[in-house]
């Protein structure tokens, strides 16, 4: 009861009431044409509901008036799409029939119950009833006046309960079909994956550039050598320009432009990462073997980002120390090992978005990435299958 009273103060209660009364306009038009055969209206909705576009119209109308908070949401409980199967069409027919019945009940509750209250008050004061003539024989008693509150209370209860019932039916009969739910789930999954990929792209590319810039600036200030400072500034400029290019690619994706995946860097451009690390003072010993040019695009692109994050972690946590990179294509597997001498505190093997991002990238490709101390060194070991689908 308390919930019903609260709902009476919500605007959506009255938009639902309006939704329930809309079919009465079509019934009134038919009664003007043929009053004797009003039952034909129930038959006319059968071919109407079989039209695919009717489900779209009914769904949009229901979203606007019944559940306005769900309008435009991908997980809306009422679908706003045309009928795709015969099951959807027959569900629409049932919805139209149920809506006609509920419209009649709502009309009785919100029109005739208040009139009944007025006639009860009239009889209570000794006046003849206005509509319900059968009350003419009732004796005039004062207790009929407070009794007039009962029809009003019933009207309010019916108003709320009819709204709840029509929402229940709309979700059952106009709700998304299993195929539509699966499609919405796939679209949402793709969106989340894309957002995660963009977040990793920003973290890897921009984080790498900032790390290199910070290390170069610190080394230049400590060296107090004009020649070294010039080289450091040049390296910062080159790294910053590459980071801006990566950022622009990410922004193009966010603007929903069609950026081909082939434009993102691959392992064929690994020298760019090695030179960036060397310019920061690190000694990079890189050994690449196998046909890297034959590595599938998705694996090569994700492998580039993993290598970038591994080198960034070295510069961030260990500074300009010797780094050994071994990368090889062995059969249907790409193997990558990045090791460096441990200096000070090692990065956590469980925390950190960089290490987690490497593991996530490898897992998406069906491979694995292991990070952690190994024989006095910090090692990033990656195994990626070349026959994975992304």
Coordinates of C-alpha atoms in Angstrom, one line a residue:
X1 CA 0.0 0.0 0.0
X2 CA 2.8 2.4 0.9
X3 CA 4.5 1.6 -2.4
X4 CA 1.3 2.3 -4.3
X5 CA 0.9 5.7 -2.5
X6 CA 4.5 6.6 -3.4
X7 CA 3.9 5.7 -7.1
X8 CA 0.9 8.1 -7.2
X9 CA 3.5 10.9 -6.8
X10 CA 5.6 9.7 -9.7
X11 CA 5.0 11.2 -13.2
X12 CA 5.6 7.8 -14.8
X13 CA 2.4 6.5 -13.2
X14 CA 0.4 8.9 -15.3
X15 CA 2.3 8.3 -18.5
X16 CA 1.5 4.7 -18.1
X17 CA -2.2 5.6 -17.6
X18 CA -2.0 7.6 -20.8
X19 CA -0.5 4.6 -22.6
X20 CA -3.4 2.5 -21.4
X21 CA -6.0 4.9 -22.7
X22 CA -4.5 5.5 -26.1
X23 CA -6.2 2.4 -27.7
X24 CA -9.6 3.8 -26.7
X25 CA -9.2 6.4 -29.4
X26 CA -9.1 3.7 -32.0
X27 CA -12.0 2.0 -30.4
X28 CA -14.0 5.2 -30.4
X29 CA -13.3 5.7 -34.1
X30 CA -14.5 2.2 -34.9
X31 CA -17.7 2.7 -32.8
X32 CA -18.4 5.8 -34.8
X33 CA -18.2 3.7 -37.9
X34 CA -20.1 0.6 -36.7
X35 CA -21.4 0.7 -33.1
X36 CA -23.2 -2.6 -33.3
X37 CA -20.1 -4.7 -34.0
X38 CA -17.5 -3.3 -31.6
X39 CA -16.1 -6.8 -31.1
X40 CA -14.6 -6.6 -34.6
X41 CA -11.9 -4.3 -33.2
X42 CA -10.4 -7.4 -31.4
X43 CA -10.2 -9.2 -34.7
X44 CA -8.6 -6.3 -36.6
X45 CA -5.6 -6.3 -34.4
X46 CA -4.6 -9.8 -35.5
X47 CA -3.5 -8.8 -39.0
X48 CA -2.2 -5.5 -37.6
X49 CA 0.1 -7.3 -35.1
X50 CA 1.5 -9.5 -37.9
X51 CA 3.1 -6.4 -39.6
X52 CA 6.8 -6.3 -38.5
X53 CA 6.8 -2.5 -38.1
X54 CA 4.0 -2.6 -35.6
X55 CA 6.3 -4.2 -33.0
X56 CA 8.8 -1.4 -33.5
X57 CA 6.1 1.2 -33.0
X58 CA 4.7 -0.5 -30.0
X59 CA 8.1 -1.0 -28.5
X60 CA 9.1 2.6 -28.9
X61 CA 5.8 3.8 -27.5
X62 CA 6.1 1.5 -24.5
X63 CA 9.7 2.6 -23.8
X64 CA 8.7 6.3 -23.9
X65 CA 5.5 6.0 -21.7
X66 CA 6.1 2.8 -19.6
X67 CA 9.8 2.7 -18.9
X68 CA 11.3 6.1 -19.9
X69 CA 14.4 5.4 -17.8
X70 CA 15.4 2.5 -20.1
X71 CA 15.0 4.5 -23.4
X72 CA 18.0 4.1 -25.6
X73 CA 19.8 1.6 -23.3
X74 CA 21.2 -1.6 -24.9
X75 CA 19.8 -3.7 -22.0
X76 CA 16.3 -2.2 -22.2
X77 CA 13.6 -4.7 -21.1
X78 CA 11.3 -3.7 -23.9
X79 CA 12.7 -4.1 -27.4
X80 CA 12.4 -1.3 -30.0
X81 CA 12.9 -3.4 -33.1
X82 CA 10.6 -4.8 -35.8
X83 CA 9.4 -8.4 -35.7
X84 CA 12.2 -10.7 -37.0
X85 CA 10.4 -14.0 -36.6
X86 CA 6.8 -15.3 -36.6
X87 CA 7.1 -15.8 -32.9
X88 CA 7.7 -12.1 -32.5
X89 CA 4.7 -11.3 -34.7
X90 CA 2.3 -13.5 -32.6
X91 CA 3.7 -12.1 -29.4
X92 CA 2.8 -8.6 -30.8
X93 CA -0.7 -9.8 -31.6
X94 CA -1.1 -11.0 -28.0
X95 CA 0.2 -7.7 -26.8
X96 CA -2.3 -5.7 -28.8
X97 CA -5.2 -7.9 -27.6
X98 CA -4.1 -7.6 -23.9
X99 CA -3.6 -3.9 -24.3
X100 CA -7.3 -3.5 -25.6
X101 CA -8.5 -5.4 -22.6
X102 CA -6.5 -3.4 -20.1
X103 CA -7.6 -0.2 -21.8
X104 CA -11.2 -1.1 -21.2
X105 CA -10.5 -2.0 -17.5
X106 CA -8.6 1.3 -17.1
X107 CA -11.4 3.3 -18.6
X108 CA -14.0 1.8 -16.2
X109 CA -11.7 2.4 -13.3
X110 CA -10.7 6.0 -14.0
X111 CA -14.0 7.2 -15.5
X112 CA -16.9 5.3 -14.0
X113 CA -15.6 4.9 -10.5
X114 CA -15.3 8.7 -9.9
X115 CA -18.8 9.1 -11.4
X116 CA -20.0 6.5 -8.9
X117 CA -18.4 8.6 -6.1
X118 CA -20.3 11.7 -7.3
X119 CA -23.6 9.9 -7.3
X120 CA -23.0 8.5 -3.8
X121 CA -22.4 12.0 -2.6
X122 CA -25.5 13.2 -4.4
X123 CA -27.7 10.5 -2.7
X124 CA -26.1 11.3 0.6
X125 CA -27.5 14.9 0.3
X126 CA -30.8 13.7 -1.0
X127 CA -30.2 14.6 -4.6
X128 CA -31.0 12.3 -7.5
X129 CA -28.0 10.4 -9.1
X130 CA -26.6 11.8 -12.3
X131 CA -25.6 8.6 -14.1
X132 CA -26.4 5.5 -12.0
X133 CA -30.2 5.8 -12.0
X134 CA -30.5 2.5 -10.2
X135 CA -29.4 4.4 -7.1
X136 CA -32.6 6.4 -7.2
X137 CA -34.4 4.0 -4.9
X138 CA -31.7 4.2 -2.3
X139 CA -32.7 6.1 0.9
X140 CA -30.9 9.3 1.5
X141 CA -28.4 8.8 4.4
X142 CA -25.4 10.8 5.4
X143 CA -23.2 7.7 5.6
X144 CA -23.2 7.6 1.8
X145 CA -20.9 10.6 1.7
X146 CA -17.9 9.0 3.3
X147 CA -18.7 5.8 1.4
X148 CA -17.9 7.8 -1.8
X149 CA -14.2 7.6 -0.9
X150 CA -14.2 3.9 -1.6
X151 CA -14.6 4.2 -5.4
X152 CA -11.9 6.9 -5.4
X153 CA -9.5 4.6 -3.5
X154 CA -10.3 1.7 -5.8
X155 CA -9.6 4.0 -8.8
X156 CA -6.1 4.9 -7.4
X157 CA -5.3 1.3 -6.7
X158 CA -6.4 0.2 -10.1
X159 CA -4.3 3.1 -11.7
X160 CA -1.1 1.8 -10.0
X161 CA -1.8 -1.9 -10.5
X162 CA -2.8 -1.5 -14.1
X163 CA 0.5 0.3 -14.7
X164 CA 2.4 -2.5 -13.1
X165 CA 0.5 -5.1 -15.0
X166 CA 1.0 -3.5 -18.4
X167 CA 4.8 -3.2 -17.8
X168 CA 4.8 -6.9 -16.9
X169 CA 3.0 -7.8 -20.1
X170 CA 5.1 -5.5 -22.2
X171 CA 8.3 -7.1 -21.0
X172 CA 7.0 -10.6 -21.6
X173 CA 5.4 -9.9 -25.1
X174 CA 7.5 -7.0 -26.4
X175 CA 10.8 -7.9 -24.6
X176 CA 13.8 -8.9 -26.6
X177 CA 13.8 -12.4 -28.1
X178 CA 16.7 -14.8 -27.3
X179 CA 18.4 -13.9 -30.6
X180 CA 18.1 -10.1 -29.8
X181 CA 19.5 -10.7 -26.3
X182 CA 22.4 -12.6 -27.8
X183 CA 23.0 -9.8 -30.3
X184 CA 22.9 -7.1 -27.6
X185 CA 25.3 -9.1 -25.5
X186 CA 27.7 -9.6 -28.3
X187 CA 27.6 -5.8 -29.1
X188 CA 28.2 -4.9 -25.5
X189 CA 31.0 -7.4 -25.3
X190 CA 32.6 -5.9 -28.4
X191 CA 32.2 -2.4 -26.9
X192 CA 33.9 -3.4 -23.6
X193 CA 36.7 -5.2 -25.4
X194 CA 37.3 -2.1 -27.6
X195 CA 37.3 0.1 -24.5
X196 CA 39.8 -2.1 -22.8
X197 CA 42.0 -2.2 -25.9
X198 CA 41.9 1.6 -26.2
X199 CA 42.8 1.9 -22.5
X200 CA 45.8 -0.5 -23.0
X201 CA 46.8 1.4 -26.2
X202 CA 46.9 4.7 -24.2
X203 CA 48.7 3.2 -21.3
X204 CA 51.3 1.4 -23.4
X205 CA 52.1 4.1 -25.9
X206 CA 51.8 7.3 -23.8
X207 CA 53.2 5.6 -20.7
X208 CA 56.2 4.5 -22.7
X209 CA 56.8 7.9 -24.1
X210 CA 56.5 9.7 -20.8
X211 CA 58.8 7.1 -19.1
X212 CA 61.5 7.7 -21.8
X213 CA 61.1 11.5 -21.6
X214 CA 61.5 11.4 -17.7
X215 CA 64.5 9.2 -17.9
X216 CA 66.1 11.3 -20.6
X217 CA 65.5 14.6 -18.8
X218 CA 66.9 13.2 -15.5
X219 CA 70.0 11.8 -17.2
X220 CA 70.6 15.1 -19.1
X221 CA 70.4 17.1 -15.9
X222 CA 72.7 14.8 -14.1
X223 CA 75.3 14.6 -16.9
X224 CA 75.7 18.3 -17.3
X225 CA 77.1 17.6 -20.8
X226 CA 75.8 19.8 -23.6
X227 CA 76.3 17.1 -26.2
X228 CA 74.5 14.5 -24.1
X229 CA 71.7 17.1 -23.4
X230 CA 71.3 17.7 -27.2
X231 CA 71.0 13.9 -27.8
X232 CA 68.5 13.6 -24.9
X233 CA 66.4 16.4 -26.2
X234 CA 66.4 14.9 -29.6
X235 CA 65.3 11.5 -28.2
X236 CA 62.6 13.2 -26.2
X237 CA 61.4 15.0 -29.3
X238 CA 61.3 11.8 -31.4
X239 CA 59.6 9.8 -28.6
X240 CA 57.0 12.6 -28.1
X241 CA 56.3 12.7 -31.8
X242 CA 55.7 9.0 -31.9
X243 CA 53.5 9.2 -28.9
X244 CA 51.4 11.9 -30.5
X245 CA 50.9 9.7 -33.5
X246 CA 49.7 6.8 -31.3
X247 CA 47.4 9.2 -29.4
X248 CA 46.0 10.4 -32.7
X249 CA 45.2 6.8 -33.7
X250 CA 43.4 6.2 -30.4
X251 CA 41.5 9.4 -30.8
X252 CA 40.4 8.4 -34.3
X253 CA 38.9 5.2 -32.8
X254 CA 37.2 7.2 -30.1
X255 CA 35.7 9.5 -32.8
X256 CA 34.3 6.3 -34.4
X257 CA 36.3 6.7 -37.5
X258 CA 37.3 3.7 -39.5
X259 CA 40.9 3.1 -38.7
X260 CA 42.3 0.0 -40.3
X261 CA 44.0 -2.3 -37.8
X262 CA 46.9 -2.6 -40.2
X263 CA 48.0 1.0 -39.4
X264 CA 48.9 0.1 -35.8
X265 CA 52.6 -0.8 -35.2
X266 CA 53.8 -4.4 -35.4
X267 CA 56.8 -6.3 -34.4
X268 CA 58.4 -5.4 -37.8
X269 CA 58.8 -1.9 -36.2
X270 CA 60.5 -3.3 -33.0
X271 CA 63.7 -1.4 -33.8
X272 CA 61.8 1.8 -33.0
X273 CA 61.3 0.5 -29.5
X274 CA 64.9 -0.6 -29.1
X275 CA 66.3 2.8 -30.3
X276 CA 64.0 4.6 -28.0
X277 CA 65.3 2.5 -25.0
X278 CA 68.9 3.0 -26.1
X279 CA 68.5 6.7 -26.4
X280 CA 67.4 6.7 -22.8
X281 CA 70.7 5.1 -21.8
X282 CA 69.8 1.5 -21.7
X283 CA 72.0 -1.1 -23.4
X284 CA 69.6 -3.2 -25.4
X285 CA 70.9 -6.6 -26.7
X286 CA 68.2 -7.7 -29.1
X287 CA 68.3 -11.0 -31.0
X288 CA 65.4 -11.7 -33.4
X289 CA 65.1 -14.9 -35.3
X290 CA 62.6 -16.5 -37.5
X291 CA 60.2 -15.1 -40.1
X292 CA 58.7 -12.2 -38.1
X293 CA 57.1 -10.9 -41.3
X294 CA 54.9 -14.0 -41.5
X295 CA 53.5 -13.5 -38.0
X296 CA 49.8 -12.8 -38.3
X297 CA 48.8 -9.2 -37.9
X298 CA 46.8 -9.4 -34.7
X299 CA 49.7 -11.4 -33.0
X300 CA 52.3 -9.0 -34.3
X301 CA 50.4 -5.9 -33.2
X302 CA 49.7 -7.2 -29.7
X303 CA 53.3 -8.6 -29.5
X304 CA 54.6 -5.1 -30.2
X305 CA 52.5 -3.6 -27.4
X306 CA 53.8 -6.3 -25.0
X307 CA 57.4 -5.6 -25.9
X308 CA 56.7 -1.9 -25.5
X309 CA 55.3 -2.4 -22.0
X310 CA 58.2 -4.7 -21.1
X311 CA 60.8 -2.1 -22.1
X312 CA 58.8 0.7 -20.4
X313 CA 58.8 -1.3 -17.1
X314 CA 62.6 -1.7 -17.3
X315 CA 63.1 2.0 -17.7
X316 CA 60.5 2.9 -15.1
X317 CA 61.7 0.5 -12.4
X318 CA 65.3 -0.2 -13.1
X319 CA 66.5 2.8 -15.1
X320 CA 69.0 2.6 -17.9
X321 CA 70.3 -0.9 -17.3
X322 CA 71.3 -3.6 -19.8
X323 CA 68.3 -5.3 -21.3
X324 CA 68.3 -8.6 -23.2
X325 CA 65.6 -9.3 -25.7
X326 CA 65.2 -12.6 -27.4
X327 CA 62.4 -13.1 -29.9
X328 CA 61.9 -16.1 -32.1
X329 CA 59.3 -17.7 -34.3
X330 CA 59.4 -21.4 -33.6
X331 CA 56.9 -23.4 -35.6
X332 CA 53.4 -22.1 -34.9
X333 CA 54.5 -20.1 -31.8
X334 CA 56.1 -16.7 -31.1
X335 CA 58.4 -16.7 -28.1
X336 CA 59.6 -13.5 -26.5
X337 CA 61.9 -13.0 -23.5
X338 CA 62.8 -9.6 -22.0
X339 CA 65.2 -9.7 -19.1
X340 CA 67.2 -7.1 -17.1
X341 CA 69.2 -7.0 -14.0
X342 CA 67.2 -6.3 -10.8
X343 CA 68.1 -3.0 -9.2
X344 CA 66.2 -2.1 -6.0
X345 CA 62.5 -3.0 -5.6
X346 CA 61.1 -5.2 -8.4
X347 CA 57.6 -4.4 -9.7
X348 CA 54.8 -6.4 -8.2
X349 CA 54.0 -9.5 -10.2
X350 CA 50.3 -9.2 -9.4
X351 CA 49.6 -5.5 -9.4
X352 CA 50.1 -2.8 -11.9
X353 CA 48.1 -2.1 -15.0
X354 CA 51.2 -2.7 -17.2
X355 CA 51.9 -6.2 -16.1
X356 CA 48.2 -7.0 -16.0
X357 CA 47.8 -5.6 -19.5
X358 CA 50.5 -7.8 -20.9
X359 CA 48.9 -10.9 -19.4
X360 CA 45.5 -9.8 -20.8
X361 CA 46.8 -9.3 -24.3
X362 CA 48.5 -12.7 -24.3
X363 CA 45.4 -14.4 -22.9
X364 CA 43.2 -12.8 -25.6
X365 CA 45.5 -14.4 -28.2
X366 CA 45.3 -17.8 -26.5
X367 CA 48.8 -17.5 -25.1
X368 CA 50.4 -16.6 -21.8
X369 CA 52.7 -14.1 -20.3
X370 CA 54.8 -14.7 -17.2
X371 CA 56.4 -11.9 -15.3
X372 CA 58.6 -12.0 -12.2
X373 CA 62.1 -12.5 -10.8
X374 CA 64.2 -15.3 -12.2
X375 CA 67.7 -16.1 -11.2
X376 CA 68.6 -12.6 -10.1
X377 CA 66.9 -10.9 -13.0
X378 CA 63.5 -9.6 -13.9
X379 CA 62.0 -11.6 -16.7
X380 CA 59.0 -11.2 -19.0
X381 CA 58.4 -14.4 -20.8
X382 CA 55.7 -14.5 -23.5
X383 CA 54.4 -17.4 -25.6
X384 CA 51.8 -16.6 -28.3
X385 CA 50.3 -19.1 -30.8
X386 CA 50.3 -18.0 -34.4
X387 CA 47.1 -19.8 -35.3
X388 CA 44.9 -17.8 -32.8
X389 CA 41.9 -15.8 -34.1
X390 CA 41.4 -12.3 -32.8

